[in-house]
PDB file of C-alpha atoms in Angstrom:
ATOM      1  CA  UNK A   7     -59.007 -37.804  91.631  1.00  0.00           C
ATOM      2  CA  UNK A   8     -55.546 -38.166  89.694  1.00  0.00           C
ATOM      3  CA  UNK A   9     -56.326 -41.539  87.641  1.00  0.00           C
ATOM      4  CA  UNK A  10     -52.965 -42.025  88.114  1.00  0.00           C
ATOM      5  CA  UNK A  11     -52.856 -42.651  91.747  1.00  0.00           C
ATOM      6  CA  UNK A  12     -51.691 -45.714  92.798  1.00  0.00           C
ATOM      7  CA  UNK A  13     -53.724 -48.465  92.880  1.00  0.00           C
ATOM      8  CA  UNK A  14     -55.021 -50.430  96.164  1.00  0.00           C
ATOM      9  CA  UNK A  15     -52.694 -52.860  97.506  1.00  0.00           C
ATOM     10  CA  UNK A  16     -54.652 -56.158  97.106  1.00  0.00           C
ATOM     11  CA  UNK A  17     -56.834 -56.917 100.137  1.00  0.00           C
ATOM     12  CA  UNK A  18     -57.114 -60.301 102.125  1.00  0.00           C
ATOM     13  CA  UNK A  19     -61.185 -59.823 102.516  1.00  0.00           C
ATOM     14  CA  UNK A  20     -63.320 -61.823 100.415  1.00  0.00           C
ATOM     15  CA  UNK A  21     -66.788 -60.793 100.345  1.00  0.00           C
ATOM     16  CA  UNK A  22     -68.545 -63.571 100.909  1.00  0.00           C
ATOM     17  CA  UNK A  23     -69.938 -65.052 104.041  1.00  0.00           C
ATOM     18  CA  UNK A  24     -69.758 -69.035 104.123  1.00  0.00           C
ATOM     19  CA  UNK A  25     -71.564 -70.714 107.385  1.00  0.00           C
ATOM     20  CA  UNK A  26     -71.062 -74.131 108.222  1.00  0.00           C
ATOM     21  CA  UNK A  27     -74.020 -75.599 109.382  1.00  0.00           C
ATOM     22  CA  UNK A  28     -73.748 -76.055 113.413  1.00  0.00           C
ATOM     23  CA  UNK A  29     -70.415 -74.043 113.388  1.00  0.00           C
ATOM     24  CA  UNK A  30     -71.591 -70.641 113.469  1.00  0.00           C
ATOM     25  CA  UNK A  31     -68.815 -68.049 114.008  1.00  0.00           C
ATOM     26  CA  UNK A  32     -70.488 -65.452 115.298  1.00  0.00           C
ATOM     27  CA  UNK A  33     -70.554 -67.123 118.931  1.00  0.00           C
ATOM     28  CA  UNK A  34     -70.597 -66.290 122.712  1.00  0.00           C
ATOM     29  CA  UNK A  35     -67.623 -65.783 125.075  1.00  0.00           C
ATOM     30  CA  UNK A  36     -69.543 -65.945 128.091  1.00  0.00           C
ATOM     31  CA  UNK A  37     -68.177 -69.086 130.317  1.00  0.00           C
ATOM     32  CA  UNK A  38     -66.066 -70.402 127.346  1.00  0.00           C
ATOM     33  CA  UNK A  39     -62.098 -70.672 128.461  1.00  0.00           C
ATOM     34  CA  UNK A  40     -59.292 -69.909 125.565  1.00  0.00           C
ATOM     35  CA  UNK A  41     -58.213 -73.565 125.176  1.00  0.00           C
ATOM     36  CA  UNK A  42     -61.978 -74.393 124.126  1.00  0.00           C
ATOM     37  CA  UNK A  43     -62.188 -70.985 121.660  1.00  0.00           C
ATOM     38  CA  UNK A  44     -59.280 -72.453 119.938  1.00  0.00           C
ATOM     39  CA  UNK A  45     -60.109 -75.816 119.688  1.00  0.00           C
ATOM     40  CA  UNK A  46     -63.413 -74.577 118.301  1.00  0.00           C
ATOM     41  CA  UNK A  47     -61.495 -73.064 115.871  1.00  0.00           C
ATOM     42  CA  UNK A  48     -59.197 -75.748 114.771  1.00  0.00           C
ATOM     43  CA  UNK A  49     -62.188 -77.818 114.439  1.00  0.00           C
ATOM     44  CA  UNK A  50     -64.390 -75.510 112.050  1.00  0.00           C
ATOM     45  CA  UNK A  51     -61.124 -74.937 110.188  1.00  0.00           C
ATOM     46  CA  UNK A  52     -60.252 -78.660 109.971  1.00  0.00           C
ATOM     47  CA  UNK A  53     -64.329 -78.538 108.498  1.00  0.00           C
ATOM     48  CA  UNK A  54     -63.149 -75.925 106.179  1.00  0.00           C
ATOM     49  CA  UNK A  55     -60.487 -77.207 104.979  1.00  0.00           C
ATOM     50  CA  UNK A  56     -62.415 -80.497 103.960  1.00  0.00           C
ATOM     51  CA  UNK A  57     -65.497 -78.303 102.569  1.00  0.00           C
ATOM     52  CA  UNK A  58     -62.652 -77.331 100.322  1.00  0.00           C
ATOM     53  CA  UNK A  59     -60.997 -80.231  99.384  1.00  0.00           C
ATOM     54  CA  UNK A  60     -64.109 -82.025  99.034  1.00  0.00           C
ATOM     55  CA  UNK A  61     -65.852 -79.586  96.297  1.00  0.00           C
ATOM     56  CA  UNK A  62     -62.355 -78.898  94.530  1.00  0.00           C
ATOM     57  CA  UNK A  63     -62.726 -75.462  95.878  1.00  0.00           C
ATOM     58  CA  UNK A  64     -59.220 -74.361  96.823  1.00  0.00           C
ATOM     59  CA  UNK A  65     -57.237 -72.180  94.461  1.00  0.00           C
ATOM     60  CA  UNK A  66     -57.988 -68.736  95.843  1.00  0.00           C
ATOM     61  CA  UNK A  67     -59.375 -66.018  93.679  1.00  0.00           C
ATOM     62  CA  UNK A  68     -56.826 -64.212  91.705  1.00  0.00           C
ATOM     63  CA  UNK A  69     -57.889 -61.335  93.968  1.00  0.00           C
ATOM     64  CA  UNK A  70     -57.310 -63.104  96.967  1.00  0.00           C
ATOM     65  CA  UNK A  71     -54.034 -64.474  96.120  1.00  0.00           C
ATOM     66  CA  UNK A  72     -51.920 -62.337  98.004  1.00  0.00           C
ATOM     67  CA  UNK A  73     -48.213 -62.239  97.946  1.00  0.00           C
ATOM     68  CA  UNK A  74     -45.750 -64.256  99.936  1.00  0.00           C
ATOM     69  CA  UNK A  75     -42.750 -62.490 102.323  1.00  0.00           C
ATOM     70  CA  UNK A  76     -42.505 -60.254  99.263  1.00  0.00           C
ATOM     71  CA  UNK A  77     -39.125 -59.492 100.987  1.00  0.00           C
ATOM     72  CA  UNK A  78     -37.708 -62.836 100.136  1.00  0.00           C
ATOM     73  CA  UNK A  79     -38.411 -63.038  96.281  1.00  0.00           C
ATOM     74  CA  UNK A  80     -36.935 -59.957  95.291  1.00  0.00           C
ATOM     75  CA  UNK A  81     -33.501 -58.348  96.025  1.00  0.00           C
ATOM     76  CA  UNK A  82     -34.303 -54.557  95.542  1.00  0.00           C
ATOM     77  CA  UNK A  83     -37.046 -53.185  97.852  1.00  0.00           C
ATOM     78  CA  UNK A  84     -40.350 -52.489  95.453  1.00  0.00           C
ATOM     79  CA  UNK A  85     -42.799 -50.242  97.493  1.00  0.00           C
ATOM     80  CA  UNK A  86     -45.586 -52.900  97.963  1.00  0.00           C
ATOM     81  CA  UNK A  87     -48.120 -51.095  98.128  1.00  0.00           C
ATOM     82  CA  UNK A  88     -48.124 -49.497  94.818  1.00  0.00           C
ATOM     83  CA  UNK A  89     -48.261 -52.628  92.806  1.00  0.00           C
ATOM     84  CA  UNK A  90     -49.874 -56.140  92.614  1.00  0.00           C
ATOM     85  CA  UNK A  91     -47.444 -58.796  93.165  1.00  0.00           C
ATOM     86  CA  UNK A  92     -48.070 -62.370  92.689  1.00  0.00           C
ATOM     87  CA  UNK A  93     -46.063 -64.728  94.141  1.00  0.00           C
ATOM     88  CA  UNK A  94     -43.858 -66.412  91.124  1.00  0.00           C
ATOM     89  CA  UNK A  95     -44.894 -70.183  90.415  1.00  0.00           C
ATOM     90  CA  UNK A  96     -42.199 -72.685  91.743  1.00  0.00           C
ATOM     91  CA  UNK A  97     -40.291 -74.118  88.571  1.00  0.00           C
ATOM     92  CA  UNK A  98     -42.408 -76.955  87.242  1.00  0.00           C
ATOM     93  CA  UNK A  99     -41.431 -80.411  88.435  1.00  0.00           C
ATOM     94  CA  UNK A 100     -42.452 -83.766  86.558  1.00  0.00           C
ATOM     95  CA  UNK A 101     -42.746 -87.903  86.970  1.00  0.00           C
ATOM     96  CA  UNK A 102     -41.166 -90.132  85.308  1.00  0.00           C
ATOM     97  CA  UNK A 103     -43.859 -90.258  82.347  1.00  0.00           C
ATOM     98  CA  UNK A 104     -43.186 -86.678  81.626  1.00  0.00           C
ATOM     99  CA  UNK A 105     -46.786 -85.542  83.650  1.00  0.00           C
ATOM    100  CA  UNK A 106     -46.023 -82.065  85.960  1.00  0.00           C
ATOM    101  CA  UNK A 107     -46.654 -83.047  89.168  1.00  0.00           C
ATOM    102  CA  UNK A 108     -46.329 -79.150  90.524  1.00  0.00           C
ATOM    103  CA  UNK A 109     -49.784 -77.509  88.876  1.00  0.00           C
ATOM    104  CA  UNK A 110     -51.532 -74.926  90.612  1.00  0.00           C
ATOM    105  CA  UNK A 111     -53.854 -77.226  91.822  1.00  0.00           C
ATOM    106  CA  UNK A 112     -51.640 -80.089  93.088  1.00  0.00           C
ATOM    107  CA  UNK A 113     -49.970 -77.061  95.227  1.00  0.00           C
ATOM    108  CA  UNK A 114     -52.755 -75.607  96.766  1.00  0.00           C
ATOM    109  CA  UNK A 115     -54.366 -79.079  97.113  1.00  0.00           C
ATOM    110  CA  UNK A 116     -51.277 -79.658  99.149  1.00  0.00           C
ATOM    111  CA  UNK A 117     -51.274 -76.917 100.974  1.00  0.00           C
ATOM    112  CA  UNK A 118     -54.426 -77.604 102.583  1.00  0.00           C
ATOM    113  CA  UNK A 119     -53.724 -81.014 103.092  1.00  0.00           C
ATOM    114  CA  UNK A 120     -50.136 -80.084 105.471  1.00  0.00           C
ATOM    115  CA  UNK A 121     -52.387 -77.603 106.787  1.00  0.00           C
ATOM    116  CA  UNK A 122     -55.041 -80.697 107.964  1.00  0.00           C
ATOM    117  CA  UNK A 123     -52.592 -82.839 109.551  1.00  0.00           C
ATOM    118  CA  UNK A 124     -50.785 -79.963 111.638  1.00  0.00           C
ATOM    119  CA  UNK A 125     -54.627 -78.832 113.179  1.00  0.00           C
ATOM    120  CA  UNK A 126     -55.180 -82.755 113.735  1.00  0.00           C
ATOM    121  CA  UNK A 127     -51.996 -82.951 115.303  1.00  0.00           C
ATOM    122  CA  UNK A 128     -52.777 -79.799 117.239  1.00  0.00           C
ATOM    123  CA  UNK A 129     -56.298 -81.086 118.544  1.00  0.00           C
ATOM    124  CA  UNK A 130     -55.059 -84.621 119.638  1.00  0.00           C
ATOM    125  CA  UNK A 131     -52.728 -83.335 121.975  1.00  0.00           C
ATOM    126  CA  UNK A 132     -55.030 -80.598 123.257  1.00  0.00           C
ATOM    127  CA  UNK A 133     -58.358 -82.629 123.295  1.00  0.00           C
ATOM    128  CA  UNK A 134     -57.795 -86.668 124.438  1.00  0.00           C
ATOM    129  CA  UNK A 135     -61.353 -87.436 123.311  1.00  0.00           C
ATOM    130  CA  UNK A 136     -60.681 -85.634 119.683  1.00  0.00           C
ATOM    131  CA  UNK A 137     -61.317 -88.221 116.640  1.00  0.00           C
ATOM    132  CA  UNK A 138     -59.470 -87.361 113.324  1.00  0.00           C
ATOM    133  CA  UNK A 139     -61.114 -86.989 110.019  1.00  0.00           C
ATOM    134  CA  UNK A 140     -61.408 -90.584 107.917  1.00  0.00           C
ATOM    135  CA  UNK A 141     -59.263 -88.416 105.243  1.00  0.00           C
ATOM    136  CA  UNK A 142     -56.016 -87.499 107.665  1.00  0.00           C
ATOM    137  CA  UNK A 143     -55.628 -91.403 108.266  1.00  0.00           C
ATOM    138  CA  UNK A 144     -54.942 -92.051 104.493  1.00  0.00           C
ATOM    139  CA  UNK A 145     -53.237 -89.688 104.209  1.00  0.00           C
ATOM    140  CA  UNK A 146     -50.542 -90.031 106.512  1.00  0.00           C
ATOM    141  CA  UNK A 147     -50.044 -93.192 105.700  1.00  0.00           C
ATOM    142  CA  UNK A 148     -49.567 -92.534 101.980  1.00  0.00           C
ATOM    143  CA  UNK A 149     -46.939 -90.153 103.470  1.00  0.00           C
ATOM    144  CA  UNK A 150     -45.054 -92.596 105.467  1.00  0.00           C
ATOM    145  CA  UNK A 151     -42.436 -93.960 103.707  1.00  0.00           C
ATOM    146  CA  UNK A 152     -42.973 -97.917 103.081  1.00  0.00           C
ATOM    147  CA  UNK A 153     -41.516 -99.710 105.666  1.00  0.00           C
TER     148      UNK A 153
ATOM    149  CA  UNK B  11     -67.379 -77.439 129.393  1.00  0.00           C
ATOM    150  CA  UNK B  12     -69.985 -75.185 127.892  1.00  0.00           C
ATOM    151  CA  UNK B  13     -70.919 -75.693 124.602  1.00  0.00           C
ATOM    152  CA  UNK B  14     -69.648 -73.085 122.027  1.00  0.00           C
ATOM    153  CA  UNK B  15     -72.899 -70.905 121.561  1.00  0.00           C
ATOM    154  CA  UNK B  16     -74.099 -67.999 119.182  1.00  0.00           C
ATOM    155  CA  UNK B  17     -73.649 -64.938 119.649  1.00  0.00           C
ATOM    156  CA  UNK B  18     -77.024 -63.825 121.248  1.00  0.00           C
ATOM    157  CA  UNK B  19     -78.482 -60.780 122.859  1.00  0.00           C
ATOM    158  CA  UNK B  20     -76.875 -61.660 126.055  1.00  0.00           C
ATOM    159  CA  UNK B  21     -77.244 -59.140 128.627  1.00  0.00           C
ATOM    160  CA  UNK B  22     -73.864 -59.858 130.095  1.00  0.00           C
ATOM    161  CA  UNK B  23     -71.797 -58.725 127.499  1.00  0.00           C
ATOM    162  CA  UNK B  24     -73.351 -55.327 127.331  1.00  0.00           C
ATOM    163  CA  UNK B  25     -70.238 -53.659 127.999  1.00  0.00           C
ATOM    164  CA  UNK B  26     -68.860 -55.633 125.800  1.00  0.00           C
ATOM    165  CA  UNK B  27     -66.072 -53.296 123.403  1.00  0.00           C
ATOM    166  CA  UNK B  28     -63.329 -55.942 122.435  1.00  0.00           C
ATOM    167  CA  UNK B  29     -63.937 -58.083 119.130  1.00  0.00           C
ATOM    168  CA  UNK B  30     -61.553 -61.167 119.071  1.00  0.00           C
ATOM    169  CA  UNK B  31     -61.189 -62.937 115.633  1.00  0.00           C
ATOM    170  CA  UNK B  32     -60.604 -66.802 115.240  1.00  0.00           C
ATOM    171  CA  UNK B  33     -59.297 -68.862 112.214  1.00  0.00           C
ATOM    172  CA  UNK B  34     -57.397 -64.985 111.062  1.00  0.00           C
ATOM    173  CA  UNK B  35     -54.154 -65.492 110.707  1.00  0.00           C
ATOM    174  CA  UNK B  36     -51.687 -68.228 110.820  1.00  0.00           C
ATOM    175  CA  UNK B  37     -48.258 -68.398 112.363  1.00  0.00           C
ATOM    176  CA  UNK B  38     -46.371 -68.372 109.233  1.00  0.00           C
ATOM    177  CA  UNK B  39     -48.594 -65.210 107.722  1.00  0.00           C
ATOM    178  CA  UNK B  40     -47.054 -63.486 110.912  1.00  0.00           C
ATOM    179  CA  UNK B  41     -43.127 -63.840 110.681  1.00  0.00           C
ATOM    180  CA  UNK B  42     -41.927 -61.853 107.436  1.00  0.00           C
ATOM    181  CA  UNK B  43     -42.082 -58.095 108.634  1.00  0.00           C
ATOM    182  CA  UNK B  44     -43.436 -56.483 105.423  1.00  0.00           C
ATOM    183  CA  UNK B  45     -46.557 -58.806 105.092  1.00  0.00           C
ATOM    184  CA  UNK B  46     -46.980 -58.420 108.553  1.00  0.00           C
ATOM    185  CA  UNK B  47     -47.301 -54.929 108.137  1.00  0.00           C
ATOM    186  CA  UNK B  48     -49.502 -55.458 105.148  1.00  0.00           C
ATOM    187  CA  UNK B  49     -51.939 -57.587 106.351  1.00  0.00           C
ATOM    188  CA  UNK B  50     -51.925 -55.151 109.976  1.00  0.00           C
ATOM    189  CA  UNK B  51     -53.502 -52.155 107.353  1.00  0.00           C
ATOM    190  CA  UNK B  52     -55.589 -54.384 105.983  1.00  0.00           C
ATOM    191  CA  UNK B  53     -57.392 -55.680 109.178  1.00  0.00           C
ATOM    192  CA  UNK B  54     -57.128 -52.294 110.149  1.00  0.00           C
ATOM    193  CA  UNK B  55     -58.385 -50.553 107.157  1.00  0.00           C
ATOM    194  CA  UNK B  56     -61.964 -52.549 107.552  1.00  0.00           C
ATOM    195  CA  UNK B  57     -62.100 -52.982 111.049  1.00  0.00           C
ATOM    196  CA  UNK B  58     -62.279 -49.202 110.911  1.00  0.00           C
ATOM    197  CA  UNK B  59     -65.540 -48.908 108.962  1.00  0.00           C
ATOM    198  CA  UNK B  60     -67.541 -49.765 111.999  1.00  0.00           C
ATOM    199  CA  UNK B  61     -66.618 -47.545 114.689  1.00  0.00           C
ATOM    200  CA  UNK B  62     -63.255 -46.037 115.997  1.00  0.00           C
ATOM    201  CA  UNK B  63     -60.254 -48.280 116.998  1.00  0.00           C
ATOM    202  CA  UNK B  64     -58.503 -47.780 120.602  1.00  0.00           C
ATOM    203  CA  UNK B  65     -56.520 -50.574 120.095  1.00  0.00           C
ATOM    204  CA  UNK B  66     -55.296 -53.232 117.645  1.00  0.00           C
ATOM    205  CA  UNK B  67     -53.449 -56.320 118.839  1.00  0.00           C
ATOM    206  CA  UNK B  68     -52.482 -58.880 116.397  1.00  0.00           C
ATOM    207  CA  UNK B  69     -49.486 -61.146 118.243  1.00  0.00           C
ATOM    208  CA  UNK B  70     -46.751 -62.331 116.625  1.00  0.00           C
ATOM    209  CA  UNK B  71     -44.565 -65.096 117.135  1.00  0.00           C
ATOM    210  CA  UNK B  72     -41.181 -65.434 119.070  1.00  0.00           C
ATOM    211  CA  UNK B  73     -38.334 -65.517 116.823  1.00  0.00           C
ATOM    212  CA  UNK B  74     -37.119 -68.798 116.258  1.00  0.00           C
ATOM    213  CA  UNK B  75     -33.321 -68.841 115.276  1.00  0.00           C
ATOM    214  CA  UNK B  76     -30.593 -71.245 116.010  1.00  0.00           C
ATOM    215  CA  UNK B  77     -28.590 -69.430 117.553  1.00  0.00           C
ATOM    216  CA  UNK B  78     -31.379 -69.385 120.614  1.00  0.00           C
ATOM    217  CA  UNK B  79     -31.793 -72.142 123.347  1.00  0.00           C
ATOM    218  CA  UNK B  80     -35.635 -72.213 122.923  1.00  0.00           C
ATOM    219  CA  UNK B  81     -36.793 -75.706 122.261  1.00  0.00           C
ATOM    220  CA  UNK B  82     -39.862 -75.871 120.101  1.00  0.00           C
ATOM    221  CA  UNK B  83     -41.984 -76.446 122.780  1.00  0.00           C
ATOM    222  CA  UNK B  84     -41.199 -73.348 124.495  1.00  0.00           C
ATOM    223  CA  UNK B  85     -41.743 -71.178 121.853  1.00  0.00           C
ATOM    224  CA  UNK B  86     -44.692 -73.004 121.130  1.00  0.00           C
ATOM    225  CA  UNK B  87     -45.745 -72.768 124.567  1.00  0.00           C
ATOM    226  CA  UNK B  88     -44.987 -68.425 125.120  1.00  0.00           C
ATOM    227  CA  UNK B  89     -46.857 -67.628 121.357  1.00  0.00           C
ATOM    228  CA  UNK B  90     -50.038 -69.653 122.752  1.00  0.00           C
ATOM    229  CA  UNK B  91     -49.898 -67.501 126.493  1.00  0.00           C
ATOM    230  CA  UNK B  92     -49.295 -64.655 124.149  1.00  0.00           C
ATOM    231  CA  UNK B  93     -52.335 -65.319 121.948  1.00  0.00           C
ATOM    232  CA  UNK B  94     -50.336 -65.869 118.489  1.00  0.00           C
ATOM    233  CA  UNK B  95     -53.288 -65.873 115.651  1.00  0.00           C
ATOM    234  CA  UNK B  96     -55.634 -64.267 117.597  1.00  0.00           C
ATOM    235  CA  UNK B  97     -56.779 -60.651 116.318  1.00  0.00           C
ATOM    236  CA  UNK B  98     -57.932 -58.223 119.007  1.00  0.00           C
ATOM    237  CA  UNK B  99     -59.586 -55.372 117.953  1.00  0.00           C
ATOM    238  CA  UNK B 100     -60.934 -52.389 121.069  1.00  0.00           C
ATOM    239  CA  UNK B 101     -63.596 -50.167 120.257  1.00  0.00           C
ATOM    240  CA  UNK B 102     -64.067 -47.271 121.624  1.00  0.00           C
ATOM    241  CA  UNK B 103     -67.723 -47.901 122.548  1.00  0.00           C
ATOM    242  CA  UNK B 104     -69.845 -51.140 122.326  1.00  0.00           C
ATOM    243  CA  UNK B 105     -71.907 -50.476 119.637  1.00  0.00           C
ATOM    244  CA  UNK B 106     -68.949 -50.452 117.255  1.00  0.00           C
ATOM    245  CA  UNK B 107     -67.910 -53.730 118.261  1.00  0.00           C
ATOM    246  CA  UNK B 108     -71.217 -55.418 118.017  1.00  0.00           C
ATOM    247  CA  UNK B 109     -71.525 -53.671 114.491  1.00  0.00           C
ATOM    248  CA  UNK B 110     -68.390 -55.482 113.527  1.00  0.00           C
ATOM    249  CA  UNK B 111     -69.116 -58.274 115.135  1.00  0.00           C
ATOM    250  CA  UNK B 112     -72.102 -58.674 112.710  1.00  0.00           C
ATOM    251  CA  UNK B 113     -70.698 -57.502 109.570  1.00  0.00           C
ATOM    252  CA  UNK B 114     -67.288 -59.936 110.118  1.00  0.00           C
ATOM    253  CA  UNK B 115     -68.189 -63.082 111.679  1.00  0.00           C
ATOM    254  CA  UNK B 116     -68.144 -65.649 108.601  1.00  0.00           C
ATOM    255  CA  UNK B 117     -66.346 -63.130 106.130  1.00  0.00           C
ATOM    256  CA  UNK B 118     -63.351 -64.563 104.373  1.00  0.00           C
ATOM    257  CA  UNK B 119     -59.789 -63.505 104.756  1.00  0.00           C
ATOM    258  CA  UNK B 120     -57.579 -65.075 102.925  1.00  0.00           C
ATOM    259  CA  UNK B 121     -59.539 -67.942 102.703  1.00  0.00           C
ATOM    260  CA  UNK B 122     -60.214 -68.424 105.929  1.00  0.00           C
ATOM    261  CA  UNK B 123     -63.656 -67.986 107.455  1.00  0.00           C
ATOM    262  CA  UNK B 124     -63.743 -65.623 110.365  1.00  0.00           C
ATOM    263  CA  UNK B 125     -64.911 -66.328 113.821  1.00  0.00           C
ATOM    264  CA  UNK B 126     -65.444 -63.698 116.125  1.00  0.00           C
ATOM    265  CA  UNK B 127     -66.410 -62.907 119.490  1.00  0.00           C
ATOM    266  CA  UNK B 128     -67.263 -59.698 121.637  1.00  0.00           C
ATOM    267  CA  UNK B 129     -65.183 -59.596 125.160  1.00  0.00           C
ATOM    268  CA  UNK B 130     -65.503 -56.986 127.723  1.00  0.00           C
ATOM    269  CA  UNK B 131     -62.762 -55.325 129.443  1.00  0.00           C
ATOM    270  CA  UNK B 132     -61.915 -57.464 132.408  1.00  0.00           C
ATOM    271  CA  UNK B 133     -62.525 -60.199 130.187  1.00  0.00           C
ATOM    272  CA  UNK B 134     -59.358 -63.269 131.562  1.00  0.00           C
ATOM    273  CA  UNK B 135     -59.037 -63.693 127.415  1.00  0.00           C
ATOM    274  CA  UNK B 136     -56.951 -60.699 126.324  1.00  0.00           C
ATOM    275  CA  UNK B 137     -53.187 -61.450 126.905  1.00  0.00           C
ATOM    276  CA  UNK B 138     -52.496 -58.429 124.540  1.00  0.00           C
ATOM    277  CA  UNK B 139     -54.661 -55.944 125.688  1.00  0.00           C
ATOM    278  CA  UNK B 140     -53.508 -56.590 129.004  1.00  0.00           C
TER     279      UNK B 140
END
């Protein structure tokens, strides 16, 4: 083997299994439509997501961290799948006592958070009897702009 | 409704050769061509390990420009029929898909725990494959 070769584009697949208790995800088609498969889903997602938040688990692996429309950060076409790429950081923002407001953490924090209220969004209007997480309340109201 | 169930050793899904994976992929992981084609190899690239692949589905989205009349909601409404962040993966015989099924139910991709199901042919769930 030429040590040389190229190395392996960086893979989405994590290892791990994680199982949420009484949302198993190996599960049964039989008799279950495609508007209740997906709602499933949004729900152990929405479960996910606050597994995350919860135990400050949410900046993916460096491994993990794949690249973002590759496409639109660089001008000159780079064949991808010779070489990691990591998405460039955003330029770093602050408040008004000098404190960056941008880390990694606030970002992927908020990522997770936009992600919550579009699935809560999504389930209300698919499931009438659907009650959102404590945690999306606060939030969009903290989003609101004071009235 | 039913409830949603485990996966069990249902006779009824015996011919069962179609894996569909839940919680995958997002809408937005879908539009920009190159990491579409990126993360295609990748699901590819491991869903091969268990068996051999007849088909691989993974829907995109409609494209959403100004200069089209879709509303929102129409779009919306044609990448749901279409079965936009669904995976569908056909095996060319069953045990291959129920190998799969128990090696990537609850594995990670990109952060995201899998969910998966086995489907048989005639299965009403498989826009796609159709």
């Amino acid at each position: 083997v030429d040590s040389n070769a190229p190395r392996k584009r960086r893979s989405r697949w994590g290892e791990a299994k994680t199982e949420i208790p009484g949302l198993p995800t190996a599960i049964s088609a039989a008799g279950v439509s495609q508007v209740q498969l997906d709602n499933y889903a949004i729900h152990l997602r929405l479960e996910e997501i606050n597994r995350k938040l919860r135990l400050n688990d949410f900046i993916p692996p460096e491994r993990e961290r794949y690249r973002i429309s590759a496409s639109n950060l660089f001008s000159t076409h780079i064949p991808t799948d010779f070489l990691y790429i990591r998405s460039p950081s955003p330029p770093p923002t602050y408040d008004a006592h000098g404190r960056r407001t941008n880390t990694r953490e606030v970002r992927y924090r908020k990522k997770l958070e936009d992600e919550r209220i579009k699935l809560v969004d999504r389930a209300m209007k698919n499931d009438p009897n659907f009650r959102p997480p404590v945690e999306y309340h606060q939030q969009k109201r903290s989003q609101r702009p004071s009235d | 409704p039913r409830p949603i169930m485990p996966a069990g050793k249902d006779t009824s899904s015996s011919d069962a050769r179609i894996l569909l994976m839940l919680n995958m992929v997002t809408i937005e992981d879908l539009v920009d061509d190159d990491e579409y084609g990126d993360l295609y190899e990748d699901v590819k690239d491991e869903c091969s390990k268990y068996g051999a692949l007849e088909d691989l589905r993974i829907p995109r989205p409609v494209k959403k420009d100004k200069s089209s009349n879709m509303s929102m909601q129409d779009a919306q409404r044609i990448d749901e029929a279409a079965g936009v962040g669904r995976v569908y993966v056909k095996y060319l015989d069953t045990m291959s898909a129920s190998a799969a099924l128990n090696a990537l139910a609850g594995r990670s991709f990109a952060g995201r725990s899998i969910i998966a199901t086995l489907l048989s042919d005639d299965s009403q769930t498989t826009p796609p494959l159709n």
